[in-house]
PDB file of C-alpha atoms in Angstrom:
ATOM      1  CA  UNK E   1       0.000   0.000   0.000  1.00 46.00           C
ATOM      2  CA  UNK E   2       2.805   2.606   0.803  1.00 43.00           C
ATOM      3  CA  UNK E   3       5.023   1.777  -2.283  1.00 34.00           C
ATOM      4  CA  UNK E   4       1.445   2.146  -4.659  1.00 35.00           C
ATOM      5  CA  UNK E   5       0.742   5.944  -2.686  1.00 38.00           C
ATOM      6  CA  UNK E   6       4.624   6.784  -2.996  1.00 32.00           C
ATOM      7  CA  UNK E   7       4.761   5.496  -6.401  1.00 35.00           C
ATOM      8  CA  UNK E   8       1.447   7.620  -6.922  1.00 34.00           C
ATOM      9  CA  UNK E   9       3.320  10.640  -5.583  1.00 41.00           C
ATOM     10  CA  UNK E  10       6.489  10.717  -7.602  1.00 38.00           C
ATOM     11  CA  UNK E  11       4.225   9.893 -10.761  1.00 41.00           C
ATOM     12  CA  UNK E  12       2.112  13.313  -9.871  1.00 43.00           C
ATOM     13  CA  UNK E  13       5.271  15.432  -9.055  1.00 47.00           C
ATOM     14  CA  UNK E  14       7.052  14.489 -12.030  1.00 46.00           C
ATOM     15  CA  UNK E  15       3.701  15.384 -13.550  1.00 43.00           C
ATOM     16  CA  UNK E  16       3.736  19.037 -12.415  1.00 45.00           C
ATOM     17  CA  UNK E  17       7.230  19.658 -13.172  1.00 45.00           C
ATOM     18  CA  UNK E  18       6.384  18.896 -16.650  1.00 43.00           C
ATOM     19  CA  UNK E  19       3.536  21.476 -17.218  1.00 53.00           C
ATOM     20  CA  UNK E  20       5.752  24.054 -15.518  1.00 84.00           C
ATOM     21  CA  UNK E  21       8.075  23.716 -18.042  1.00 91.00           C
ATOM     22  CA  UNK E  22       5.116  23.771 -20.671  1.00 93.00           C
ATOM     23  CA  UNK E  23       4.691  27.469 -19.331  1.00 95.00           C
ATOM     24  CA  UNK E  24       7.756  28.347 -21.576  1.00 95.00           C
ATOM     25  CA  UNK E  25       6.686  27.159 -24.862  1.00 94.00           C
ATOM     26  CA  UNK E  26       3.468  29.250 -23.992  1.00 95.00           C
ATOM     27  CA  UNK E  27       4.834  32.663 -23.146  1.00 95.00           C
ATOM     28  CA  UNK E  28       7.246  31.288 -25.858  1.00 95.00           C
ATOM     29  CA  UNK E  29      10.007  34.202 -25.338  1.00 96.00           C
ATOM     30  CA  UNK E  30      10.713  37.026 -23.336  1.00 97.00           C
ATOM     31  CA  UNK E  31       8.522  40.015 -22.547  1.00 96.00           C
ATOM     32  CA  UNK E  32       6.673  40.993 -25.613  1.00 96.00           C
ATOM     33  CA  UNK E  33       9.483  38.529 -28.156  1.00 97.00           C
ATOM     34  CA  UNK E  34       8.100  35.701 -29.148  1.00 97.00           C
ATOM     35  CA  UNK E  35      10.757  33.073 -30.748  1.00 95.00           C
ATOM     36  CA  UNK E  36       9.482  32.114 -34.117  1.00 93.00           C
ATOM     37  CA  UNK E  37       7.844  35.430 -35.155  1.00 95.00           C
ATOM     38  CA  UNK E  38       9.027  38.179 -37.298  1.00 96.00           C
ATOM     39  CA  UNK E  39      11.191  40.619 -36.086  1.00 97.00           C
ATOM     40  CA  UNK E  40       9.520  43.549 -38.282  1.00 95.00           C
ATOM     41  CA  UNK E  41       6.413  43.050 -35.561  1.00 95.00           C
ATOM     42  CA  UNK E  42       8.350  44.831 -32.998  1.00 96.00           C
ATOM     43  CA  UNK E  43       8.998  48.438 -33.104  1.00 94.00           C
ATOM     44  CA  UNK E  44      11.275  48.311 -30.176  1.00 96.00           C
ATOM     45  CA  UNK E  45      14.034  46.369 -32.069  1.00 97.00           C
ATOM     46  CA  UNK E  46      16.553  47.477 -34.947  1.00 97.00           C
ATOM     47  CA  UNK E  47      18.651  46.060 -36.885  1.00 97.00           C
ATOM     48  CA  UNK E  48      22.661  46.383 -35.726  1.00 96.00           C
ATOM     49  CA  UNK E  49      24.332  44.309 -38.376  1.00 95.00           C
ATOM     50  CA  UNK E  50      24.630  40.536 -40.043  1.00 94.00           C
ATOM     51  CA  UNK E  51      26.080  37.693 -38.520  1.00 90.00           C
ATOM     52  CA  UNK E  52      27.081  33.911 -39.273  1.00 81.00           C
ATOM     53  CA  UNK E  53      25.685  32.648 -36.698  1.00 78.00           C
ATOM     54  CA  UNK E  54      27.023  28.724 -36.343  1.00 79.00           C
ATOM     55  CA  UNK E  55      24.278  27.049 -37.197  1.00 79.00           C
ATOM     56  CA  UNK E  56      22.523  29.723 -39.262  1.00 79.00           C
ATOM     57  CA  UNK E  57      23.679  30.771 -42.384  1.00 79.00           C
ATOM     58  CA  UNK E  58      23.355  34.878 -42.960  1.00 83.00           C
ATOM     59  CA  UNK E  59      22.006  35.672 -39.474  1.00 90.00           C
ATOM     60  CA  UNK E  60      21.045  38.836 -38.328  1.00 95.00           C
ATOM     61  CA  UNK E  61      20.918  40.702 -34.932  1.00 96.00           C
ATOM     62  CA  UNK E  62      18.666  43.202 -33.843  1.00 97.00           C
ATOM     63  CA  UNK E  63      18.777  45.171 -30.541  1.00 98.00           C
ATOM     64  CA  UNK E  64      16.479  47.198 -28.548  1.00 97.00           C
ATOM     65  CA  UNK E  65      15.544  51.058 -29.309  1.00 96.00           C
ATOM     66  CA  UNK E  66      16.316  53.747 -26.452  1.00 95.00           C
ATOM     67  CA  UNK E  67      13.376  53.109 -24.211  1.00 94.00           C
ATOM     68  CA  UNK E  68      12.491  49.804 -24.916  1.00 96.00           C
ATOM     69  CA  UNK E  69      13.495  46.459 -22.834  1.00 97.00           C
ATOM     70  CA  UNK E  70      15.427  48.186 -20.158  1.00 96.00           C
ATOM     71  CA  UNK E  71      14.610  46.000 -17.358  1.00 95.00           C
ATOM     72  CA  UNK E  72      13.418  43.224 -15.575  1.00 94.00           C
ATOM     73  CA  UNK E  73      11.418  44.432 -12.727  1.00 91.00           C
ATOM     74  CA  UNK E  74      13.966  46.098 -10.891  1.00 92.00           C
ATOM     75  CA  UNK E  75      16.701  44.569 -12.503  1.00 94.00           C
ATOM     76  CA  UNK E  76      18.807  47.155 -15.389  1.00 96.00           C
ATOM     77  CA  UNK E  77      19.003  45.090 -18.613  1.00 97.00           C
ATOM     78  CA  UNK E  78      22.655  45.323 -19.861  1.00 97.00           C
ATOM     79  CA  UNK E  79      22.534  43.791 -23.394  1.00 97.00           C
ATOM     80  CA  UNK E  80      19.929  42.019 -25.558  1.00 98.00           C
ATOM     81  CA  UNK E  81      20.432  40.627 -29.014  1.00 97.00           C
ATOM     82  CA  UNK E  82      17.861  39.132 -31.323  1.00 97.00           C
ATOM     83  CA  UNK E  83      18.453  37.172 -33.718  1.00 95.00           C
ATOM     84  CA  UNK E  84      17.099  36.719 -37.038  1.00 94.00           C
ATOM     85  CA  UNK E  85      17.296  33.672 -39.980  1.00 89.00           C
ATOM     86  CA  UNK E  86      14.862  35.749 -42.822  1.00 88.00           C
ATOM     87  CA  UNK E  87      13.692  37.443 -40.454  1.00 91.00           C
ATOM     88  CA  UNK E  88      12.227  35.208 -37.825  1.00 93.00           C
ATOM     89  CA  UNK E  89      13.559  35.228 -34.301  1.00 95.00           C
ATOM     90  CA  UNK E  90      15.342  32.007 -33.601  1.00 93.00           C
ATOM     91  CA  UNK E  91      17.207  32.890 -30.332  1.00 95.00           C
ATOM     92  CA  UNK E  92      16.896  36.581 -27.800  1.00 97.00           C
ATOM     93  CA  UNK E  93      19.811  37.089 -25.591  1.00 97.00           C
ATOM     94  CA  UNK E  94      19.260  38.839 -22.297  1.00 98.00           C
ATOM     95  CA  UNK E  95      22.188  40.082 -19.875  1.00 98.00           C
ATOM     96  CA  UNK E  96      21.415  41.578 -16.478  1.00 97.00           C
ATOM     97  CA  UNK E  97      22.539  41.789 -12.874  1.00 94.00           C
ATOM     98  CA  UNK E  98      23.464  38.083 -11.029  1.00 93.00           C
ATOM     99  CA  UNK E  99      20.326  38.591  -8.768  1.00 94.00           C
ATOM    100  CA  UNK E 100      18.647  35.469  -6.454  1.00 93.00           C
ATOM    101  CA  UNK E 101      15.188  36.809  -7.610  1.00 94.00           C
ATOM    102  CA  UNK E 102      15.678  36.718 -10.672  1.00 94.00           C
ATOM    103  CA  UNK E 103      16.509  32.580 -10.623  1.00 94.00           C
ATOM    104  CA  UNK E 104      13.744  32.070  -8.224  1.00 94.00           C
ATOM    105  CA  UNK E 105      11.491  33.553 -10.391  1.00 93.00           C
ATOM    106  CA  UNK E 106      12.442  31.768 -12.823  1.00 94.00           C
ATOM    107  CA  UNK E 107      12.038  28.192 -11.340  1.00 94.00           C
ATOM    108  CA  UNK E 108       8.519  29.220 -10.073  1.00 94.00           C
ATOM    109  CA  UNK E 109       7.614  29.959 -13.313  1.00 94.00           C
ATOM    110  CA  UNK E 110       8.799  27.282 -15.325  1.00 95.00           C
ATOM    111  CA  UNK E 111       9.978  24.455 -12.168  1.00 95.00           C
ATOM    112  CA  UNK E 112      13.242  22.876 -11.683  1.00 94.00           C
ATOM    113  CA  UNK E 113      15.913  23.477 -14.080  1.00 95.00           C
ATOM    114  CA  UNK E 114      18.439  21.036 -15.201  1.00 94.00           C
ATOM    115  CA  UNK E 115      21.920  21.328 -15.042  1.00 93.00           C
ATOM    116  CA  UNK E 116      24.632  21.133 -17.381  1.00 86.00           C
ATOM    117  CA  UNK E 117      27.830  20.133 -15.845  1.00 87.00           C
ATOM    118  CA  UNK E 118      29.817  20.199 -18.553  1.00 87.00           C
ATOM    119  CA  UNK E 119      28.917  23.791 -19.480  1.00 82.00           C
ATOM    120  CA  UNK E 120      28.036  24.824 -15.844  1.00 84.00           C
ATOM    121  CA  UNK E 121      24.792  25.963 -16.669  1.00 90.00           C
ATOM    122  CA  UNK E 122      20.997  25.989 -15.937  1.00 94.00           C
ATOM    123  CA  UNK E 123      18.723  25.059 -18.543  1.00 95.00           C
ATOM    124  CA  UNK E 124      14.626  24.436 -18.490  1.00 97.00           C
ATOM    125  CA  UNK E 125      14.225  22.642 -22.102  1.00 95.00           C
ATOM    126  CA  UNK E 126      10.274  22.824 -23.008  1.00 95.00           C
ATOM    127  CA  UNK E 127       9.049  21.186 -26.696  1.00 93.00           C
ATOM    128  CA  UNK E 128       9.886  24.457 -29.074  1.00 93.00           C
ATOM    129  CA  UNK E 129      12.229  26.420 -27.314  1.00 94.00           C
ATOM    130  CA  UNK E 130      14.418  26.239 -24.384  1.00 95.00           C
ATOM    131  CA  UNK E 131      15.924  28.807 -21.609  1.00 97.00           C
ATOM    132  CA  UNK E 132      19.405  28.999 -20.372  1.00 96.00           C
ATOM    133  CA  UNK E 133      20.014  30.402 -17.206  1.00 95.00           C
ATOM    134  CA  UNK E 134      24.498  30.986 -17.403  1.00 95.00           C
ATOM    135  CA  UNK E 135      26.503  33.225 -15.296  1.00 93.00           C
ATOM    136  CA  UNK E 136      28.276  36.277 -17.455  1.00 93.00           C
ATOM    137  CA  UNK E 137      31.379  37.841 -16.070  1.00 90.00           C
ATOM    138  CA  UNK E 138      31.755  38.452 -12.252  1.00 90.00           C
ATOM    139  CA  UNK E 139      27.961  39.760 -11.388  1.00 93.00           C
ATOM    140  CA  UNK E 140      26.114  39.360 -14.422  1.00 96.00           C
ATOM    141  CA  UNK E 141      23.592  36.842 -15.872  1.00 96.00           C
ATOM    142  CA  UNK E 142      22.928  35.481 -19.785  1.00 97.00           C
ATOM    143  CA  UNK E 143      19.388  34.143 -20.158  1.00 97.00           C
ATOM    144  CA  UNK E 144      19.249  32.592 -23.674  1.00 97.00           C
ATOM    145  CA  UNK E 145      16.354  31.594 -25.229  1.00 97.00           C
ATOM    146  CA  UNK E 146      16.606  29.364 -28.139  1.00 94.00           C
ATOM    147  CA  UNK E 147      14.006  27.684 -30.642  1.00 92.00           C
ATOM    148  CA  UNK E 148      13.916  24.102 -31.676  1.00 89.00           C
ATOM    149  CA  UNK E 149      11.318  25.232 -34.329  1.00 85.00           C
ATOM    150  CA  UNK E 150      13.196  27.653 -35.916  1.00 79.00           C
ATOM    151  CA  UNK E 151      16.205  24.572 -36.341  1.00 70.00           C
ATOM    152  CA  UNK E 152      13.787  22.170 -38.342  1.00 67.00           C
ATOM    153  CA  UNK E 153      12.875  25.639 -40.737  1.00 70.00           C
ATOM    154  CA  UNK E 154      16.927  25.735 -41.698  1.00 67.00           C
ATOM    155  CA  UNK E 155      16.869  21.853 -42.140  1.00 65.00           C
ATOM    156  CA  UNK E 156      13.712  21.761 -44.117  1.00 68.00           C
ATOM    157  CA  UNK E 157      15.493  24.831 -46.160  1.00 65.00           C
ATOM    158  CA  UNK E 158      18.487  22.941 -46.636  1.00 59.00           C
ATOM    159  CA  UNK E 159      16.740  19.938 -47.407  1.00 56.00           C
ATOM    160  CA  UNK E 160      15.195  22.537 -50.122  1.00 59.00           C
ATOM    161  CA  UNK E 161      18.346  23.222 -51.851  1.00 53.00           C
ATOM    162  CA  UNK E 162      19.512  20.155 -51.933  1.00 48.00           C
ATOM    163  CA  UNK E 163      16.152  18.196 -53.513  1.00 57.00           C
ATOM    164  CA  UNK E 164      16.582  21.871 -56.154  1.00 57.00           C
ATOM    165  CA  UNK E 165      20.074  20.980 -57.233  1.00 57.00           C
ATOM    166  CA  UNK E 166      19.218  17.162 -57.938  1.00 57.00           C
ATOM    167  CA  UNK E 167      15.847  18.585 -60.084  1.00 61.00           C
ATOM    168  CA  UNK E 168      18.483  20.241 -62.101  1.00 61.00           C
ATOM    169  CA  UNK E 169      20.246  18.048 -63.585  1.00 62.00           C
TER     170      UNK E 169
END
């Protein structure tokens, strides 16, 4: 009887771990950027300049205007990036203060991270997208949200090319 109600116990609390983490894929970004939208929706982002990005090809970055995403709450945002493959948003890079609150938030919103020994990082991986949590320099930390989606686009696309070339011969 107590192994079944244990066994009943773990099954539910793995259970609610896994919708927290389904709370990523819906807000699906941060703030108002949502990962596999177009950039040109957001008039608080411009273009800064064109990247190769290592996975894709002709990347650009975009960054926020004066006024827009300055912080978190309390916390001063020192650096976000957006970037872009034809202009959908694949991945948004956020760097603020190293702050507790910000982590705990975090974890009540989307549970118990894993993490990454090898890279030393905190990651919550949903079904489309997933969330870094990494420290940058001494007091600062990266948040970097990345889409899954947005990685089967460039391999369909590739896949594209590929099936173009053999039609042409």
């Amino acid at each position: 009887m107590r192994v079944t109600i244990l066994m009943l116990f773990l099954f539910l609390a793995g259970l609610a771990e896994a919708q927290d983490v389904r709370e990523l894929d819906k807000r699906n970004g941060f703030k108002d950027i949502k990962v596999n939208t177009s950039v040109l929706d957001y008039e608080g982002l411009e273009f800064k300049k064109e990247t190769d990005d290592k996975l894709f090809p002709e990347a650009k970055i975009y960054v926020p205007v004066k006024g827009y995403y300055e912080s978190i709450g309390s916390l001063k945002i020192y650096d976000l990036e957006v970037k872009t493959y034809r202009d959908s948003i694949f991945q948004i890079i956020v760097v603020t203060d190293k702050d507790p609150n910000l982590y705990k938030g975090l974890k009540t919103a989307f549970g118990e991270p894993e993490y990454h020994y090898r890279s030393g990082f905190y990651h919550w991986t949903a079904e489309n997208l997933r969330l870094s949590y990494t420290p940058y320099q001494k007091d600062k930390i990266e948040m970097k949200y990345e889409s899954f989606l947005m990685r089967n686009k460039l391999k369909k696309d590739k896949e594209e090319v590929v099936e173009a070339i053999v039609d042409d011969f």
